[in-house]
Coordinates of C-alpha atoms and ligand atoms in Angstrom, one line a residue:
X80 CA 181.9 91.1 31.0
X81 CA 178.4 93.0 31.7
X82 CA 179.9 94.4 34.6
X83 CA 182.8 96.1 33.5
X84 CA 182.5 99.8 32.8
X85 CA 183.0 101.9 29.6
X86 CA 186.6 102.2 30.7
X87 CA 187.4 98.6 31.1
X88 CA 185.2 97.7 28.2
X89 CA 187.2 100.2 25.7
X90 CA 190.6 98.3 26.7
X91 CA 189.2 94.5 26.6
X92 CA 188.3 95.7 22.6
X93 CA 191.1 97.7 22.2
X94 CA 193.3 94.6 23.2
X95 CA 191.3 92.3 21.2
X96 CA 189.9 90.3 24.1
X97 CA 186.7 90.4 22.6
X98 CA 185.1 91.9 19.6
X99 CA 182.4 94.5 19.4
X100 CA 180.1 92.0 17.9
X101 CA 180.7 89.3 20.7
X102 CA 179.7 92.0 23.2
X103 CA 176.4 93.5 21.4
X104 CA 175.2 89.8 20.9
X105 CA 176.0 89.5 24.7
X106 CA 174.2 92.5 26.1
X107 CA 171.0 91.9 23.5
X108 CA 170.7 88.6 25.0
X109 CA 170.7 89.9 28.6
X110 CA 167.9 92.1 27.1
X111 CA 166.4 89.5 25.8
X112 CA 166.0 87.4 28.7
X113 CA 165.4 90.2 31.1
X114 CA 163.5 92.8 29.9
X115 CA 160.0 90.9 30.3
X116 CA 160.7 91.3 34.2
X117 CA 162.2 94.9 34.2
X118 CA 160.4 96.0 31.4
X119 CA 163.4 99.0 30.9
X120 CA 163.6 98.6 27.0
X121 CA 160.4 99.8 24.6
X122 CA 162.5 99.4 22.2
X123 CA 165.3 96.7 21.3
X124 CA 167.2 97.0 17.9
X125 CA 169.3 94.1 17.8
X126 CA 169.4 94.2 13.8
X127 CA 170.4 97.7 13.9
X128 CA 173.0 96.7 16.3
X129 CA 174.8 94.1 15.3
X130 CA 175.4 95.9 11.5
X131 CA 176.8 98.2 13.4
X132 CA 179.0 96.4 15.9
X133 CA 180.2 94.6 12.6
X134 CA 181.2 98.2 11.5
X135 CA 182.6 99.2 14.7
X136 CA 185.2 96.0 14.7
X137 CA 186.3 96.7 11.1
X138 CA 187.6 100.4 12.7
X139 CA 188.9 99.5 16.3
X140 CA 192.1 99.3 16.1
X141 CA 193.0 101.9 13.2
X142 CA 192.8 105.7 13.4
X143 CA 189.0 106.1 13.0
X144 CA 187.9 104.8 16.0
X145 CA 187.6 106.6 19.0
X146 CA 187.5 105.4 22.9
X147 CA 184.3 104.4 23.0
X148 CA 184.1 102.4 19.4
X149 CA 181.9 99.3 19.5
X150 CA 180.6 99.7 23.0
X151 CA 177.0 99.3 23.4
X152 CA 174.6 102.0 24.8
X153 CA 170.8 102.5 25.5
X154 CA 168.7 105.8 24.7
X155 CA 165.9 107.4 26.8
X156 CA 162.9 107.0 24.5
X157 CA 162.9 110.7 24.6
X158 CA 165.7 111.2 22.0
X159 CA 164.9 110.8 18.0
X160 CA 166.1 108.5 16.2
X161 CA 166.1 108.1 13.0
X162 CA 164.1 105.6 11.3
X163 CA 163.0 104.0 15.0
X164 CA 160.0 104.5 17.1
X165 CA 160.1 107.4 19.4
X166 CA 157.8 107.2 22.0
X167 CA 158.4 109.8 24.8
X168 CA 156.6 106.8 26.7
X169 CA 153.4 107.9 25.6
X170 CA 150.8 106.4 23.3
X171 CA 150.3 109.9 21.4
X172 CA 153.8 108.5 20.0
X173 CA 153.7 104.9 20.0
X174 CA 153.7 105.1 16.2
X175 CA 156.1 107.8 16.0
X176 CA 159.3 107.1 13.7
X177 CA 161.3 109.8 14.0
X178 CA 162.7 111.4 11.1
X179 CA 166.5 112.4 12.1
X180 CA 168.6 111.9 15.0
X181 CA 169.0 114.0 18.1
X182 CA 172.3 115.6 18.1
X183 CA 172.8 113.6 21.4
X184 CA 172.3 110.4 19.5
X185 CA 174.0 111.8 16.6
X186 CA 177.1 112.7 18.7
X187 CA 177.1 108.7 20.0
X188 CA 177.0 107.2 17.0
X189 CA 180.0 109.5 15.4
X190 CA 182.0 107.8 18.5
X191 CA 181.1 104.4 17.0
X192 CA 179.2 103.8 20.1
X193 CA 176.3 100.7 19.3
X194 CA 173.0 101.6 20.4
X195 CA 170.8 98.6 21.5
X196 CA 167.9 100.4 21.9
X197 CA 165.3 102.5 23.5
X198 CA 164.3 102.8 27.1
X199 CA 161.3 103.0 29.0
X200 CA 160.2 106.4 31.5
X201 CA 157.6 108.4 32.4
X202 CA 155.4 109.9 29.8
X203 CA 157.0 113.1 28.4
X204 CA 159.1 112.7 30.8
X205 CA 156.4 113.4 33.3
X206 CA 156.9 111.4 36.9
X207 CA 159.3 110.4 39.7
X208 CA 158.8 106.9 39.6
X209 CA 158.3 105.3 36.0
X210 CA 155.0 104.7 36.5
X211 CA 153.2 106.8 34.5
X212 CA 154.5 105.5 31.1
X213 CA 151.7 103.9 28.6
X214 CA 154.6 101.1 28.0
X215 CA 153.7 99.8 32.0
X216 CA 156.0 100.7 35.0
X217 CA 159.5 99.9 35.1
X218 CA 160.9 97.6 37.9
X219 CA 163.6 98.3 39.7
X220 CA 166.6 95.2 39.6
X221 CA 167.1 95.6 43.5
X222 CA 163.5 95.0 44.5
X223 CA 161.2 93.9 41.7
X224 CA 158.4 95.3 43.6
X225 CA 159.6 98.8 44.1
X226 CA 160.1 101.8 41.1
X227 CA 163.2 102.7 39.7
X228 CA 162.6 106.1 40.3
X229 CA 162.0 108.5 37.4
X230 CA 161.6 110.1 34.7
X231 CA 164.6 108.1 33.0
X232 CA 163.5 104.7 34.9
X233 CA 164.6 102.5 32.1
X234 CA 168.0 103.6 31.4
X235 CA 168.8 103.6 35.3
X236 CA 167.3 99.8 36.0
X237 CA 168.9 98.5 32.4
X238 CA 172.4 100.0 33.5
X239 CA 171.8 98.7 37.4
X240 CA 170.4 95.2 36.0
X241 CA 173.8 95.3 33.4
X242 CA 171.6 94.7 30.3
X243 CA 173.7 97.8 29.0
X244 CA 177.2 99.5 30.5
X245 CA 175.6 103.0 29.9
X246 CA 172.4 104.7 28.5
X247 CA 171.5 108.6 28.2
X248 CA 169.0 110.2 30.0
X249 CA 167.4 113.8 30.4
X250 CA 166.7 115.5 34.5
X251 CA 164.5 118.6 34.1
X252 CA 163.8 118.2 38.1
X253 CA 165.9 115.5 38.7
X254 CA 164.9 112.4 36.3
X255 CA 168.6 111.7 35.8
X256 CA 169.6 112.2 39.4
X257 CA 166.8 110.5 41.2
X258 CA 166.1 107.1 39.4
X259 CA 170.2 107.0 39.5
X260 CA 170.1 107.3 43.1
X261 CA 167.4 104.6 43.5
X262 CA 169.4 102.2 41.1
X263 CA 172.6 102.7 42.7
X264 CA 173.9 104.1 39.3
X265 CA 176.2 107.4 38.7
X266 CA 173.9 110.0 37.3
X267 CA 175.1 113.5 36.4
X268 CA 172.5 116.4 35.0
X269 CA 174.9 118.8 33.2
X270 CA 174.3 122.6 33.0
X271 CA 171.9 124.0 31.4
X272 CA 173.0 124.5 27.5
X273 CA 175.9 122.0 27.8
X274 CA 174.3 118.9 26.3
X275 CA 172.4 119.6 23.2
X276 CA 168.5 119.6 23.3
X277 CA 167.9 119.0 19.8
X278 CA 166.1 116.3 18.5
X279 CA 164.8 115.8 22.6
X280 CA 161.5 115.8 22.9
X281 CA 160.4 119.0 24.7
X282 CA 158.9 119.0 28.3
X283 CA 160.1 121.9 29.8
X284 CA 162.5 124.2 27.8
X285 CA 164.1 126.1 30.5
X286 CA 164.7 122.8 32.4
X287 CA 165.2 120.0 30.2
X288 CA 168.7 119.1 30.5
X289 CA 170.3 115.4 28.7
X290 CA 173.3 113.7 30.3
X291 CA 175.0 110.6 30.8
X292 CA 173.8 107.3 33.5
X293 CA 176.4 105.2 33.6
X294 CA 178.1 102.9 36.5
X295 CA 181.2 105.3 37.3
X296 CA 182.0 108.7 37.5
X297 CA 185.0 108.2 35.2
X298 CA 182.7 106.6 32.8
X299 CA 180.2 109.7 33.1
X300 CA 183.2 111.6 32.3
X301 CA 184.0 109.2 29.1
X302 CA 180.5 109.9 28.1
X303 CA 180.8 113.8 28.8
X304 CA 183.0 113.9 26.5
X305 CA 181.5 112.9 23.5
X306 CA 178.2 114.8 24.7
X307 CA 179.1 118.2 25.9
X308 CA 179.2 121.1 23.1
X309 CA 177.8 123.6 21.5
X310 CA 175.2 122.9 19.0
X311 CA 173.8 125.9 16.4
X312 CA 170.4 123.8 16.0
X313 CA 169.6 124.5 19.9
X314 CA 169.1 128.1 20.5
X315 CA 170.2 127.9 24.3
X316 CA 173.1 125.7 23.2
X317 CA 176.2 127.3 25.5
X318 CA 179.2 128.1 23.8
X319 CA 181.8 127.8 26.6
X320 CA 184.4 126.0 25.5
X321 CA 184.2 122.4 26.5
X322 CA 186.3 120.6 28.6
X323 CA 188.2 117.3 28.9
X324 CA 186.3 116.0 31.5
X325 CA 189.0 112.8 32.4
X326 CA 191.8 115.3 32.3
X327 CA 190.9 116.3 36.2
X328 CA 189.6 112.7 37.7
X329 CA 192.6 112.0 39.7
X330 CA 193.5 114.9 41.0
X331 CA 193.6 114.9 45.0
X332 CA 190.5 116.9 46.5
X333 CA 192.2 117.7 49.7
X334 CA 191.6 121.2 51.1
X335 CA 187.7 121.6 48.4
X336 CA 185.5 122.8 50.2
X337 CA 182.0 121.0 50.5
X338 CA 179.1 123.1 51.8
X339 CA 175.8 120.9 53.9
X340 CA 172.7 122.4 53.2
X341 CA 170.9 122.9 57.0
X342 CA 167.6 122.8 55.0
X343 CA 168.7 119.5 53.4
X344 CA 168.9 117.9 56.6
X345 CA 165.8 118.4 58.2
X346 CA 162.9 116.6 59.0
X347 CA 162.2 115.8 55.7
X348 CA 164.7 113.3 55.2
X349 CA 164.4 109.6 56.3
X350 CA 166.8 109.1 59.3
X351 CA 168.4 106.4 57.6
X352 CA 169.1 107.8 54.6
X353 CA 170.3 110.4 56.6
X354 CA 172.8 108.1 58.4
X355 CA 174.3 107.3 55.1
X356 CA 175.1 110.5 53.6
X357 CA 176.3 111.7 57.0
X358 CA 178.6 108.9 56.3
X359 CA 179.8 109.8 52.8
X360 CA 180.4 113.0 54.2
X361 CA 182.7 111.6 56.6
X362 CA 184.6 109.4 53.5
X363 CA 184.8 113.0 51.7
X364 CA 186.3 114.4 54.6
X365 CA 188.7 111.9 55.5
X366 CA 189.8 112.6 51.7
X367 CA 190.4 116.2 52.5
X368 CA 187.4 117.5 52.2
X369 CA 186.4 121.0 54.3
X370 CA 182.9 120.3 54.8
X371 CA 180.8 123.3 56.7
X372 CA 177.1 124.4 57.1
X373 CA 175.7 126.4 54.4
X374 CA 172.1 127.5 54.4
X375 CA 169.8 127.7 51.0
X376 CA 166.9 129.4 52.5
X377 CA 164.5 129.0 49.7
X378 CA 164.5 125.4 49.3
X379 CA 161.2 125.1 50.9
X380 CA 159.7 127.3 47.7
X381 CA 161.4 125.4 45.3
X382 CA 158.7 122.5 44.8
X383 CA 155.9 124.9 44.3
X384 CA 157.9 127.1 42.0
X385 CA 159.0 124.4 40.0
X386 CA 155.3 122.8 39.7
X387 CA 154.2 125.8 38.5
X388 CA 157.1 126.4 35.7
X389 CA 157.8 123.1 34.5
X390 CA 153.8 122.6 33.8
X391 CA 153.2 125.8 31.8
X392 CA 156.2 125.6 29.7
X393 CA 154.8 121.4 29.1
X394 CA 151.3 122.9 28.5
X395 CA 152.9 125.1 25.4
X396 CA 155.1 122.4 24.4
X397 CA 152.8 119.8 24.8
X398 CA 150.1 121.6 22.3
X399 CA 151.8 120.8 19.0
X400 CA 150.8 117.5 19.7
X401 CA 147.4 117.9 18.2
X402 CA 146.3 114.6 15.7
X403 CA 147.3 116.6 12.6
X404 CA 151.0 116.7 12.4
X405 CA 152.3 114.4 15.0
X406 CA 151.4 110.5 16.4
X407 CA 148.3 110.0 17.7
X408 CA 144.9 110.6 15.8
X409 CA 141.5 109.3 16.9
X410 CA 138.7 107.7 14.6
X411 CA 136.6 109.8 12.6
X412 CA 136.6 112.9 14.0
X413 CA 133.4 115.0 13.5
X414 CA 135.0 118.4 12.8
X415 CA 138.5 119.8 13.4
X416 CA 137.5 120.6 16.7
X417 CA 136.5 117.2 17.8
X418 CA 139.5 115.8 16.1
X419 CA 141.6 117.9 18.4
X420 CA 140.2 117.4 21.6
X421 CA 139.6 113.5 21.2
X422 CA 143.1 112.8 19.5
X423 CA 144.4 114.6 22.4
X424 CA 142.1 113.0 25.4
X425 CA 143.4 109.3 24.0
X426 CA 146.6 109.8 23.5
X427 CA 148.0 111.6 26.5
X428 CA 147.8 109.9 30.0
X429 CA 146.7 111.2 33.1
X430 CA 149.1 112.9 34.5
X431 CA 150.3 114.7 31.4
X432 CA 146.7 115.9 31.0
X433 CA 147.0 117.1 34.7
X434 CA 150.6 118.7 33.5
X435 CA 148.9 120.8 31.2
X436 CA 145.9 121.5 32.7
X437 CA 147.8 123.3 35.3
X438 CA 150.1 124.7 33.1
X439 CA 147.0 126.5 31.0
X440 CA 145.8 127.8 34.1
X441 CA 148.5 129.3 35.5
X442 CA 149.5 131.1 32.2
X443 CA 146.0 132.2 31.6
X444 CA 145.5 136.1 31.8
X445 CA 144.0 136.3 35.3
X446 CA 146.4 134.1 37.1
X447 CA 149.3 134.5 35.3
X448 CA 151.1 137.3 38.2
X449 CA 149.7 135.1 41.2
X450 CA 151.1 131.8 39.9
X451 CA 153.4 132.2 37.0
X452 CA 155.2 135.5 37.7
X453 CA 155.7 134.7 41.1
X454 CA 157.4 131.3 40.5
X455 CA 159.7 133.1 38.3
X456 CA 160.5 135.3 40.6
X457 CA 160.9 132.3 43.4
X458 CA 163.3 131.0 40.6
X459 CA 165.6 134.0 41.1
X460 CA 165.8 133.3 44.4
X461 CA 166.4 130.1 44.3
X462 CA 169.4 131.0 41.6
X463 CA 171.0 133.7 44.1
X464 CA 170.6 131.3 46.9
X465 CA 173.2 129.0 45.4
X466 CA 175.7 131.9 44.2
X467 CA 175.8 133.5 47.5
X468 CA 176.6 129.2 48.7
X469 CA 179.3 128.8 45.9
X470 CA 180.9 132.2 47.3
X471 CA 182.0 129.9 50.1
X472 CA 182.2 126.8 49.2
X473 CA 182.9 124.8 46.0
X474 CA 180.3 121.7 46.1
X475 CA 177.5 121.2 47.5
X476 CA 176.4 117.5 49.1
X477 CA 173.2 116.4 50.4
X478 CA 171.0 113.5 49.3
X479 CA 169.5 113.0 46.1
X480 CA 166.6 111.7 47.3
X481 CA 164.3 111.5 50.6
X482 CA 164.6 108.0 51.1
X483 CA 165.5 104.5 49.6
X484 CA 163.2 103.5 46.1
X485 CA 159.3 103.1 47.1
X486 CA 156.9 100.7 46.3
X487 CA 155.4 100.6 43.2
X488 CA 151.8 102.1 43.5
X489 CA 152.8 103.4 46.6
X490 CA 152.2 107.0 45.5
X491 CA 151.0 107.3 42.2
X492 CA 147.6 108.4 43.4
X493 CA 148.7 110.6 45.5
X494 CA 150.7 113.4 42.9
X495 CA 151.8 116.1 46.1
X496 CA 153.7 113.6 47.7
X497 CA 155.3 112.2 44.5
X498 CA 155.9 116.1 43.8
X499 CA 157.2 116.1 47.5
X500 CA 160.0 113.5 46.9
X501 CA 161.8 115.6 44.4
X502 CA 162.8 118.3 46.9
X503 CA 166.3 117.9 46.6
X504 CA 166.4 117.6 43.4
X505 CA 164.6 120.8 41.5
X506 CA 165.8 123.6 42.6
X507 CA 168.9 122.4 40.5
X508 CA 167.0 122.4 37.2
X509 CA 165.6 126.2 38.5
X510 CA 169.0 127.7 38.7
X511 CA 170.4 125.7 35.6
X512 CA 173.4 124.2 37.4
X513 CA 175.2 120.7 37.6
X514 CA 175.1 118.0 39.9
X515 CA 175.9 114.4 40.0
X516 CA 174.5 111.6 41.8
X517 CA 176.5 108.4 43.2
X518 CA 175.8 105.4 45.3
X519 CA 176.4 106.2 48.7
X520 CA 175.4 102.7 50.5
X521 CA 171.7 101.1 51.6
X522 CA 168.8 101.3 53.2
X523 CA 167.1 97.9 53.7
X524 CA 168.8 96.0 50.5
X525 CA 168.0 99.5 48.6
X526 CA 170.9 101.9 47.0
X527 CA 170.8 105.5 48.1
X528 CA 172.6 108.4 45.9
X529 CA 174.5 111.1 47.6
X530 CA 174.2 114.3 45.4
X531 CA 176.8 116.9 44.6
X532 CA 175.7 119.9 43.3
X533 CA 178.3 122.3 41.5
X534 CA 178.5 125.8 40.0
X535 CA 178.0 126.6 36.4
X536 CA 180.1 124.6 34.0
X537 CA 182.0 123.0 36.8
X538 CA 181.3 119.3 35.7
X539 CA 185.1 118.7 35.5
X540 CA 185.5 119.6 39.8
X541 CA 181.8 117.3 40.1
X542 CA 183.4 114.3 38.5
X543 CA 186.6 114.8 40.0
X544 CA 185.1 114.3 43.9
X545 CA 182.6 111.6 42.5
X546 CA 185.8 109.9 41.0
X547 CA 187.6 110.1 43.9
X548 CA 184.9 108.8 46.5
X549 CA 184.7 105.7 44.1
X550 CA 188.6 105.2 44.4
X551 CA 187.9 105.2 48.5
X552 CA 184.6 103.0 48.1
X553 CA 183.1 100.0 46.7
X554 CA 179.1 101.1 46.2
X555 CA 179.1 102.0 43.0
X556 CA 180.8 98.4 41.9
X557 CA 177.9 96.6 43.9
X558 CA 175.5 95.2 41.7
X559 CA 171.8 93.4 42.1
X560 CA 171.9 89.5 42.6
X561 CA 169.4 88.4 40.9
X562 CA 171.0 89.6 37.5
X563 CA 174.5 88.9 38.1
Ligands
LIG794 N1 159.7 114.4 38.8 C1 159.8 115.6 38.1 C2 158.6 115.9 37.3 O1 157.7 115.0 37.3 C3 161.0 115.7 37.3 C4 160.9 114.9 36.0 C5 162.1 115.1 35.1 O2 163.2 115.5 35.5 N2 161.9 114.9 33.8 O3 158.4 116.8 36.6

């Protein structure tokens, strides 16, 4: 039952094979009895849970419920939700109860989904591999020693390890992507504006981006559809009207045409990993596909740009969390000053403090042209690189990531080459479009993603090719032995 997906789940309680209660108390006990060795969940509400799943099988079955009634779901810790801790993964939060719910969480809950809790990442979303969280890294189901990748480790290894059939996540340079990739989950990062941000904890405005993580594309689609929208509460909420994102699954892909990134093929990428997505470029073909060369000649700026962005929009964010109004607060402070500056040297780890750090200096008045300006204006680029792409071709494919999930503490002391590994990844967030990632096969016992990268508000044509790839493949339906 814990490896069926959202689709298969929705008919087994639609037919009455099971209830929703029978399946909460299922997936809480594979938290139960799993989380000490993944350590995905920071949260676990199974009374919160159940009351609902009782709630959700008094409606399936008459004209309130919807598709998704009564299945179970996990939240990054980054979303509110009211009346349970929020963490963001840090310990300025650990005794945060959040007020109200994010409108992503809000949306869920009016589809009578059952959320079983909250789930470990990065601190403020901060981090490629799940390490930096004050919770303790997350470990990843297909190699205990090695990261789930990050930001959104925890939903990625508690939907790879089946202790939930879905779980949200946010990707403001790729934490939705990535992690999927190195789970051997689906992933997708909608466009910027499509997925509300309210009620998500801030790291970088212009970035930040929620979406679903999930074991299908059809089930990202499922999900996509409760998600997507405009919301008045979130200024850069889009309006465009929203989709049904099933609607185009199964239609045939033959004759789309798929551009290859020469710069996403370099030396760069692992050979192996290379080996695989040359291979599920071969599958797309074979389905009709028109793959061809494309070049996106900035990609090589597109780490340093975003390094420069994402950190000064997190050092603004970042400040309201000062010991008065939110979380943290340290022991008699001396004066407001002190009370500032110590509330905020405990409570933030150290790679948030290195965020901001860099984020002050590069928006402080002598630096901000050399460093800040000019990343903007890298970001530009970046954007006008993939319109002149999409003027040929309709997806883009590469990898999501440059190689198979490392070890853990492999390169958490060494930030440029964690930086480094989200290449493929960023310059996504920069220009604000989609992209999706799905398994694509191994490298030594370790999933790899292959990543398809749309144009603006052109999730429908993303899930369609993901869906379709999964109807010629079996990679996304393979699952870790050790939590079978
Ligand atoms: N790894 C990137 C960073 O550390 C992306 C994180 C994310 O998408 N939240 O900023």
């Amino acid at each position: 039952m814990h490896q069926s997906t959202l689709a298969g789940l929705s008919e087994a309680l639609r037919s009455k094979q099971i209830s929703s209660t029978e399946l909460t108390e299922h997936f809480i006990s594979r938290c139960k009895k799993h989380n000490e060795q993944l350590n995905c969940f920071i949260t676990i509400n199974e009374e919160q849970a159940l009351a609902a799943a009782k709630d959700a099988d008094n409606i399936i079955g008459t004209d309130s419920a919807s598709r998704l009634t009564g299945i179970p779901i996990a939240h990054k810790d980054i979303f509110c939700t009211n009346g349970i801790k929020t963490s963001c993964g840090s310990k300025m939060l650990d005794n945060f109860i959040a007020p109200y719910d994010a409108t992503v969480v809000e949306k869920i809950n009016q589809a009578g989904l059952i959320s079983l809790g909250k789930t470990n990442m990065d601190e403020f979303a901060m981090g490629s591999s799940n390490e930096t969280s004050y919770y303790g890294a997350v470990k990843n189901p297909w190699h205990l020693d090695h990261v789930p990748g990050g930001s959104s480790g925890g939903s990625a290894s508690a939907v790879a390890a089946m202790l939930c059939p879905a779980a949200t996540g946010t990707d403001t340079g790729g934490s939705i992507r990535q992690p999927a990739s190195m789970c051997g989950i689906t992933g997708l990062k909608p466009t910027y504006g499509r997925v509300s941000r309210y009620g998500m904890i801030a790291y970088a405005s212009s970035l930040d981006q929620g979406g679903p993580m999930t074991r299908s594309a059809e089930d990202a689609a499922l999900l996509m559809n409760v998600l997507a929208g405009f919301d008045e509460r979130d200024s850069t909420s889009s309006d465009q009207l929203v989709e049904d994102y099933t609607e185009r699954l199964n239609n045939p892909i033959e004759g789309i045409k798929i551009g290859l990134p020469k710069q996403y093929f370099d030396d760069g990428l692992d050979s192996e990993v290379a080996s695989v997505i040359e291979d599920s470029i071969k599958q797309l073909e074979k389905l009709g596909a028109i793959c061809k060369e494309i070049e996106l000649p900035n990609t090589h700026l597109s780490i340093p740009a975003y390094y420069v962005v994402a950190p000064a929009e997190c050092s603004s964010n970042l400040s309201r969390f000062d010991g008065v109004r939110f979380g943290y607060r340290c022991e008699d402070p001396k004066d407001l000053s002190d009370l500032y500056c110590r509330s905020r040297a405990e409570g933030f780890g150290n790679e948030v403090k290195r965020r901001i750090m860099i984020g002050t200096y590069v928006l402080s008045a002598g630096y901000y042209d050399a460093y800040y300006l000019k990343a903007q204006k890298i970001r530009h680029l970046i954007r006008d690189d993939f319109q002149t792409a999409f003027n040929e071709v309709d997806i883009i494919a590469g990898p999501t990531a440059t190689g198979p999930a490392f070890k853990l503490n492999e390169k958490i002391n060494d930030p440029v080459s964690m930086y480094l590994s989200d290449i493929y990844t960023v310059s996504v967030n920069l220009a604000g479009i989609p992209a999706i990632s799905i398994p694509a096969g191994f490298v030594s016992s370790l999933p790899i993603g292959l990543q398809l990268i749309g144009n603006y508000f052109k999730e429908s044509q993303l899930l369609n090719v993901a869906h379709q790839f999964q109807l010629a493949t079996d990679w996304h339906q393979r699952t870790p032995e050790a939590f079978a």
